[in-house]
Each structure stands twice: as structure tokens, then as C-alpha cells.
């Protein structure tokens, strides 16, 4: 196995990806994959649900082969049962699609979800700092030529409004298992999240999909299945 070889080579922090809701995949088949991951014991795992975009080649292949995905209810059971089993095995769910052994959470991804700033180096790299966002030349040949000539490496740059930054901080923060730190949002953006969005979020809270917990607004595990619907509240309500 690749994991075994990686361990033998000296890698002490290994991550795996698993995908659920594949064509013809069953709940039982999915759970066998989860058990296989647990047996290998990676330090971190990303668990994604397949999304079929309109022009995706896989969608066309599925149509030709007359394959279909399991019903939505089965997909929900794959997620809920899979995450529960991973938790039993010692993997903490720290984000909608990510679990890790203690102390092995992805620092790279947390930077995005925690409203952080970062600098990217090299062709095609993205950066964000001081409310600005930019990316470097994507073509390797053009990037090397620009470096050689001492030319500007940035191709796209824009400054995000305070409202855009708030929206992003809210819908990425909601992906985290700990949720959104309401006090931090108040301090950084001057917005009382509960007062501003509470009415629109109330139906989700009533259904047990969303909770206010010791100064944080977070999704329950069932709520994570409808994360996009709740995140949309921050976009549709932000202009109010």
C-alpha cells in the first residue's frame, strides 16, 4: 500500500481522501471503505461527497452506462454513519469534510476557514492580505519570463469590500466544527451576527441543525448536510 510505503520512507503525517455517493455505491460499501481507512490509520482524512456538475465528463459516462447515484437519504446516511464511525475510531471532525487524529488538523486549510491571511509564491499562486486578493501568472513559461525580466508577476488583483470579507468569514467559519466565534466577528467587523442574521437562521436552529454554543454559532452534524443552505443566508441577508 502507498500508505505503508510512505510510513517506511519516514513520513509521519499522512492524509487520505475518501469519496462517497459514487455511482452504484451503497451505504454498506461506503462503510467498508471507512473501515479500510481506519485499519490503515492515517493521521488525517478528507471525506467528500461527489458533486456532479452539468458538463462533467463523469455525468456523461454515467448516462451512457445507465449508472445512478444512491437516493439522497442514502447519501445522508453515508455521511452520518461514516463520521460517527470515524469519531469512534479516534478521529475528530473539525470541519464539514475533514477529520484528524488529535493535533493533526490541516493548518493549511484552517488558514482559509479561520479568516486568515496568506502569501502564495510561484506560478498560479493565490494570496490574500489586508483585504486584497491577487494571483500570480499561471503559465510557467510566462512566469519564468516575467521573473527573468523583473516584471510584475501579478495578473489579477482586487480589493474586497468589508461586506465581502464578512460574508466569506461567516460562510467559511460555519464549515468548522467549532463554528463561528461571534465575539471575534463583532470585534473584527463590527457586526452582531446573531442580531443581524438570527431571524433567517431561526428555522435551522428550530430544526436542530444549528446551535448557539458558548459564544459560537455552529452546525450540528445533521446540519452539516445542509451547510450550503445555511451559508446562503449570509449572502442573501448581507445587504440588509
mmCIF file of C-alpha atoms in Angstrom:
data_model
loop_
_atom_site.group_PDB
_atom_site.id
_atom_site.type_symbol
_atom_site.label_atom_id
_atom_site.label_comp_id
_atom_site.label_asym_id
_atom_site.label_seq_id
_atom_site.Cartn_x
_atom_site.Cartn_y
_atom_site.Cartn_z
ATOM 1 C CA UNK A 1 0.000 0.000 0.000
ATOM 2 C CA UNK A 2 1.046 3.576 -0.666
ATOM 3 C CA UNK A 3 0.483 4.484 2.996
ATOM 4 C CA UNK A 4 2.783 1.708 4.155
ATOM 5 C CA UNK A 5 5.490 2.819 1.756
ATOM 6 C CA UNK A 6 5.087 6.432 2.876
ATOM 7 C CA UNK A 7 5.486 5.393 6.503
ATOM 8 C CA UNK A 8 8.572 3.340 5.674
ATOM 9 C CA UNK A 9 10.033 6.343 3.858
ATOM 10 C CA UNK A 10 9.770 8.382 7.054
ATOM 11 C CA UNK A 11 6.566 10.345 6.580
ATOM 12 C CA UNK A 12 4.946 10.675 9.995
ATOM 13 C CA UNK A 13 1.915 12.717 8.941
ATOM 14 C CA UNK A 14 -0.198 11.155 6.210
ATOM 15 C CA UNK A 15 -3.631 12.096 4.896
ATOM 16 C CA UNK A 16 -6.149 10.175 2.780
ATOM 17 C CA UNK A 17 -9.181 11.255 0.771
ATOM 18 C CA UNK A 18 -12.394 9.238 0.612
ATOM 19 C CA UNK A 19 -15.338 9.988 -1.656
ATOM 20 C CA UNK A 20 -18.920 8.969 -1.012
ATOM 21 C CA UNK A 21 -22.080 8.922 -3.118
ATOM 22 C CA UNK A 22 -20.253 7.459 -6.078
ATOM 23 C CA UNK A 23 -22.251 5.838 -8.891
ATOM 24 C CA UNK A 24 -23.666 2.488 -7.721
ATOM 25 C CA UNK A 25 -22.147 2.917 -4.261
ATOM 26 C CA UNK A 26 -24.211 1.587 -1.350
ATOM 27 C CA UNK A 27 -24.210 2.570 2.311
ATOM 28 C CA UNK A 28 -22.656 -0.784 3.173
ATOM 29 C CA UNK A 29 -19.972 -0.420 0.521
ATOM 30 C CA UNK A 30 -19.143 3.045 1.762
ATOM 31 C CA UNK A 31 -18.815 1.883 5.358
ATOM 32 C CA UNK A 32 -16.417 -0.848 4.251
ATOM 33 C CA UNK A 33 -14.252 1.903 2.743
ATOM 34 C CA UNK A 34 -14.384 3.765 6.042
ATOM 35 C CA UNK A 35 -13.297 0.634 7.912
ATOM 36 C CA UNK A 36 -10.450 0.222 5.447
ATOM 37 C CA UNK A 37 -9.285 3.761 6.176
ATOM 38 C CA UNK A 38 -9.436 3.159 9.926
ATOM 39 C CA UNK A 39 -7.381 -0.009 9.538
ATOM 40 C CA UNK A 40 -4.657 1.910 7.673
ATOM 41 C CA UNK A 41 -4.739 4.624 10.358
ATOM 42 C CA UNK A 42 -3.761 7.801 8.509
ATOM 43 C CA UNK A 43 -3.274 10.914 10.626
ATOM 44 C CA UNK A 44 -5.844 12.905 8.677
ATOM 45 C CA UNK A 45 -8.666 12.222 6.231
ATOM 46 C CA UNK A 46 -10.864 14.278 3.943
ATOM 47 C CA UNK A 47 -14.319 12.845 3.300
ATOM 48 C CA UNK A 48 -16.043 14.329 0.275
ATOM 49 C CA UNK A 49 -19.451 13.834 -1.278
ATOM 50 C CA UNK A 50 -19.389 13.579 -5.070
ATOM 51 C CA UNK A 51 -20.805 16.635 -6.832
ATOM 52 C CA UNK A 52 -21.742 16.245 -10.483
ATOM 53 C CA UNK A 53 -21.526 19.496 -12.404
ATOM 54 C CA UNK A 54 -23.610 19.943 -15.582
ATOM 55 C CA UNK A 55 -20.729 19.488 -18.044
ATOM 56 C CA UNK A 56 -18.709 16.969 -16.034
ATOM 57 C CA UNK A 57 -17.407 14.046 -18.169
ATOM 58 C CA UNK A 58 -18.459 11.633 -15.412
ATOM 59 C CA UNK A 59 -22.069 12.746 -15.788
ATOM 60 C CA UNK A 60 -21.962 11.763 -19.461
ATOM 61 C CA UNK A 61 -20.296 8.438 -18.683
ATOM 62 C CA UNK A 62 -22.930 7.673 -16.077
ATOM 63 C CA UNK A 63 -25.696 8.407 -18.559
ATOM 64 C CA UNK A 64 -24.147 6.094 -21.153
ATOM 65 C CA UNK A 65 -23.643 3.290 -18.631
ATOM 66 C CA UNK A 66 -27.047 3.923 -17.035
ATOM 67 C CA UNK A 67 -25.424 4.349 -13.641
ATOM 68 C CA UNK A 68 -27.009 6.438 -10.942
ATOM 69 C CA UNK A 69 -26.194 7.726 -7.504
ATOM 70 C CA UNK A 70 -27.950 6.401 -4.439
ATOM 71 C CA UNK A 71 -31.021 8.306 -3.157
ATOM 72 C CA UNK A 72 -30.390 11.466 -1.132
ATOM 73 C CA UNK A 73 -31.402 9.680 2.072
ATOM 74 C CA UNK A 74 -28.699 7.065 1.481
ATOM 75 C CA UNK A 75 -26.128 9.802 0.882
ATOM 76 C CA UNK A 76 -27.093 11.360 4.206
ATOM 77 C CA UNK A 77 -26.698 8.014 5.951
ATOM 78 C CA UNK A 78 -23.274 7.544 4.353
ATOM 79 C CA UNK A 79 -22.163 10.841 5.828
ATOM 80 C CA UNK A 80 -23.725 10.442 9.272
ATOM 81 C CA UNK A 81 -22.705 6.825 9.796
ATOM 82 C CA UNK A 82 -19.260 7.342 8.323
ATOM 83 C CA UNK A 83 -18.476 10.332 10.515
ATOM 84 C CA UNK A 84 -19.833 8.571 13.580
ATOM 85 C CA UNK A 85 -17.624 5.540 12.938
ATOM 86 C CA UNK A 86 -14.556 7.710 12.377
ATOM 87 C CA UNK A 87 -15.263 9.516 15.631
ATOM 88 C CA UNK A 88 -15.473 6.176 17.459
ATOM 89 C CA UNK A 89 -12.074 5.309 15.998
ATOM 90 C CA UNK A 90 -10.487 8.458 17.429
ATOM 91 C CA UNK A 91 -10.832 10.869 14.510
ATOM 92 C CA UNK A 92 -12.187 14.278 15.453
ATOM 93 C CA UNK A 93 -14.342 16.049 12.881
ATOM 94 C CA UNK A 94 -13.014 19.594 12.825
ATOM 95 C CA UNK A 95 -14.609 20.702 9.550
ATOM 96 C CA UNK A 96 -17.563 19.578 7.433
ATOM 97 C CA UNK A 97 -15.444 17.245 5.290
ATOM 98 C CA UNK A 98 -12.313 16.727 7.379
ATOM 99 C CA UNK A 99 -11.298 14.582 10.338
ATOM 100 C CA UNK A 100 -7.985 14.119 12.097
ATOM 101 C CA UNK A 101 -6.265 12.452 14.986
ATOM 102 C CA UNK A 102 -5.574 14.855 17.845
ATOM 103 C CA UNK A 103 -3.155 17.591 16.790
ATOM 104 C CA UNK A 104 -3.134 16.554 13.117
ATOM 105 C CA UNK A 105 -5.659 19.058 11.762
ATOM 106 C CA UNK A 106 -4.622 20.700 8.497
ATOM 107 C CA UNK A 107 -3.001 24.027 9.343
ATOM 108 C CA UNK A 108 -3.054 24.944 5.654
ATOM 109 C CA UNK A 109 -6.815 24.612 5.286
ATOM 110 C CA UNK A 110 -7.560 26.103 8.692
ATOM 111 C CA UNK A 111 -5.931 29.309 7.491
ATOM 112 C CA UNK A 112 -8.748 29.649 4.934
ATOM 113 C CA UNK A 113 -11.594 28.662 7.224
ATOM 114 C CA UNK A 114 -10.467 30.867 10.114
ATOM 115 C CA UNK A 115 -10.466 34.093 8.101
ATOM 116 C CA UNK A 116 -6.680 34.185 7.905
ATOM 117 C CA UNK A 117 -4.219 35.784 5.516
ATOM 118 C CA UNK A 118 -1.602 34.078 3.387
ATOM 119 C CA UNK A 119 1.035 34.677 0.728
ATOM 120 C CA UNK A 120 1.466 32.333 -2.233
ATOM 121 C CA UNK A 121 4.720 32.011 -4.146
ATOM 122 C CA UNK A 122 5.223 30.604 -7.637
ATOM 123 C CA UNK A 123 3.198 30.443 -10.830
ATOM 124 C CA UNK A 124 -0.551 30.388 -10.316
ATOM 125 C CA UNK A 125 -0.255 31.037 -6.565
ATOM 126 C CA UNK A 126 -3.028 32.951 -4.793
ATOM 127 C CA UNK A 127 -2.581 35.390 -1.907
ATOM 128 C CA UNK A 128 -4.772 37.488 0.344
ATOM 129 C CA UNK A 129 -3.684 40.194 2.764
ATOM 130 C CA UNK A 130 -5.005 43.474 4.169
ATOM 131 C CA UNK A 131 -8.317 42.971 2.390
ATOM 132 C CA UNK A 132 -6.713 42.495 -1.038
ATOM 133 C CA UNK A 133 -6.626 39.313 -3.100
ATOM 134 C CA UNK A 134 -4.374 38.504 -6.019
ATOM 135 C CA UNK A 135 -2.900 35.663 -8.040
ATOM 136 C CA UNK A 136 0.309 35.194 -9.956
ATOM 137 C CA UNK A 137 0.764 34.398 -13.635
ATOM 138 C CA UNK A 138 -0.474 30.847 -14.194
ATOM 139 C CA UNK A 139 1.647 29.886 -17.219
ATOM 140 C CA UNK A 140 5.037 28.519 -16.170
ATOM 141 C CA UNK A 141 6.701 29.851 -19.311
ATOM 142 C CA UNK A 142 5.244 33.336 -18.868
ATOM 143 C CA UNK A 143 6.018 33.323 -15.150
ATOM 144 C CA UNK A 144 9.692 32.453 -15.747
ATOM 145 C CA UNK A 145 9.926 35.113 -18.440
ATOM 146 C CA UNK A 146 8.456 37.731 -16.097
ATOM 147 C CA UNK A 147 10.862 36.781 -13.295
ATOM 148 C CA UNK A 148 13.802 36.948 -15.707
ATOM 149 C CA UNK A 149 12.727 40.375 -16.924
ATOM 150 C CA UNK A 150 11.999 41.654 -13.423
ATOM 151 C CA UNK A 151 8.405 42.282 -14.475
ATOM 152 C CA UNK A 152 5.256 42.244 -12.369
ATOM 153 C CA UNK A 153 4.097 38.708 -11.551
ATOM 154 C CA UNK A 154 0.534 39.503 -10.513
ATOM 155 C CA UNK A 155 -2.211 39.088 -13.127
ATOM 156 C CA UNK A 156 -5.433 39.552 -11.183
ATOM 157 C CA UNK A 157 -5.838 41.744 -8.145
ATOM 158 C CA UNK A 158 -8.859 43.159 -6.403
ATOM 159 C CA UNK A 159 -9.722 44.667 -3.059
ATOM 160 C CA UNK A 160 -12.569 43.062 -1.180
ATOM 161 C CA UNK A 161 -15.129 45.303 0.461
ATOM 162 C CA UNK A 162 -15.706 44.932 4.179
ATOM 163 C CA UNK A 163 -19.049 43.309 3.367
ATOM 164 C CA UNK A 164 -17.413 40.724 1.110
ATOM 165 C CA UNK A 165 -14.829 39.909 3.750
ATOM 166 C CA UNK A 166 -17.550 39.489 6.360
ATOM 167 C CA UNK A 167 -19.547 37.164 4.096
ATOM 168 C CA UNK A 168 -16.527 34.977 3.423
ATOM 169 C CA UNK A 169 -15.556 34.863 7.086
ATOM 170 C CA UNK A 170 -19.061 33.749 8.007
ATOM 171 C CA UNK A 171 -19.654 31.034 5.440
ATOM 172 C CA UNK A 172 -16.160 29.579 5.721
ATOM 173 C CA UNK A 173 -16.277 29.764 9.517
ATOM 174 C CA UNK A 174 -19.538 27.872 9.579
ATOM 175 C CA UNK A 175 -17.746 24.934 7.944
ATOM 176 C CA UNK A 176 -15.720 24.437 11.107
ATOM 177 C CA UNK A 177 -16.983 22.058 13.776
ATOM 178 C CA UNK A 178 -16.375 24.734 16.424
ATOM 179 C CA UNK A 179 -18.322 27.220 14.295
ATOM 180 C CA UNK A 180 -18.152 31.000 14.141
ATOM 181 C CA UNK A 181 -16.672 32.940 17.031
ATOM 182 C CA UNK A 182 -19.348 35.614 17.429
ATOM 183 C CA UNK A 183 -17.213 37.873 19.615
ATOM 184 C CA UNK A 184 -14.371 37.777 17.097
ATOM 185 C CA UNK A 185 -16.777 38.738 14.288
ATOM 186 C CA UNK A 186 -18.084 41.631 16.377
ATOM 187 C CA UNK A 187 -14.562 42.838 17.094
ATOM 188 C CA UNK A 188 -13.220 42.460 13.556
ATOM 189 C CA UNK A 189 -16.213 43.590 11.503
ATOM 190 C CA UNK A 190 -18.377 45.479 13.976
ATOM 191 C CA UNK A 191 -21.329 43.175 13.310
ATOM 192 C CA UNK A 192 -23.557 41.423 15.828
ATOM 193 C CA UNK A 193 -24.062 38.227 13.827
ATOM 194 C CA UNK A 194 -26.911 36.947 15.947
ATOM 195 C CA UNK A 195 -28.819 40.214 15.755
ATOM 196 C CA UNK A 196 -28.273 40.621 12.039
ATOM 197 C CA UNK A 197 -28.899 37.090 10.794
ATOM 198 C CA UNK A 198 -30.765 35.475 13.687
ATOM 199 C CA UNK A 199 -34.233 35.695 12.145
ATOM 200 C CA UNK A 200 -33.114 33.986 8.929
ATOM 201 C CA UNK A 201 -31.212 31.316 10.845
ATOM 202 C CA UNK A 202 -34.011 30.652 13.315
ATOM 203 C CA UNK A 203 -35.734 27.918 11.226
ATOM 204 C CA UNK A 204 -32.472 25.952 11.092
ATOM 205 C CA UNK A 205 -31.982 26.333 14.838
ATOM 206 C CA UNK A 206 -35.553 25.169 15.453
ATOM 207 C CA UNK A 207 -34.819 22.030 13.420
ATOM 208 C CA UNK A 208 -31.735 21.275 15.494
ATOM 209 C CA UNK A 209 -29.381 21.922 12.585
ATOM 210 C CA UNK A 210 -27.721 24.973 14.094
ATOM 211 C CA UNK A 211 -26.894 25.892 17.697
ATOM 212 C CA UNK A 212 -25.530 28.836 19.668
ATOM 213 C CA UNK A 213 -22.927 27.317 21.962
ATOM 214 C CA UNK A 214 -20.799 29.323 24.433
ATOM 215 C CA UNK A 215 -20.308 32.297 22.126
ATOM 216 C CA UNK A 216 -20.054 30.242 18.932
ATOM 217 C CA UNK A 217 -22.576 29.643 16.158
ATOM 218 C CA UNK A 218 -22.072 26.120 14.862
ATOM 219 C CA UNK A 219 -23.689 23.394 12.836
ATOM 220 C CA UNK A 220 -24.758 20.106 14.320
ATOM 221 C CA UNK A 221 -23.662 17.026 12.407
ATOM 222 C CA UNK A 222 -27.072 16.768 10.754
ATOM 223 C CA UNK A 223 -26.801 20.449 9.986
ATOM 224 C CA UNK A 224 -23.576 19.866 8.099
ATOM 225 C CA UNK A 225 -25.603 18.046 5.464
ATOM 226 C CA UNK A 226 -27.386 21.345 4.763
ATOM 227 C CA UNK A 227 -24.396 23.626 5.254
ATOM 228 C CA UNK A 228 -24.795 25.345 1.878
ATOM 229 C CA UNK A 229 -28.392 26.308 2.602
ATOM 230 C CA UNK A 230 -27.371 27.991 5.853
ATOM 231 C CA UNK A 231 -24.302 29.641 4.342
ATOM 232 C CA UNK A 232 -26.564 31.172 1.700
ATOM 233 C CA UNK A 233 -28.277 33.160 4.453
ATOM 234 C CA UNK A 234 -25.124 35.215 4.913
ATOM 235 C CA UNK A 235 -25.076 36.123 1.231
ATOM 236 C CA UNK A 236 -28.776 36.853 0.785
ATOM 237 C CA UNK A 237 -29.054 38.757 4.066
ATOM 238 C CA UNK A 238 -25.766 40.670 3.993
ATOM 239 C CA UNK A 239 -27.210 43.655 2.177
ATOM 240 C CA UNK A 240 -29.975 44.193 4.746
#
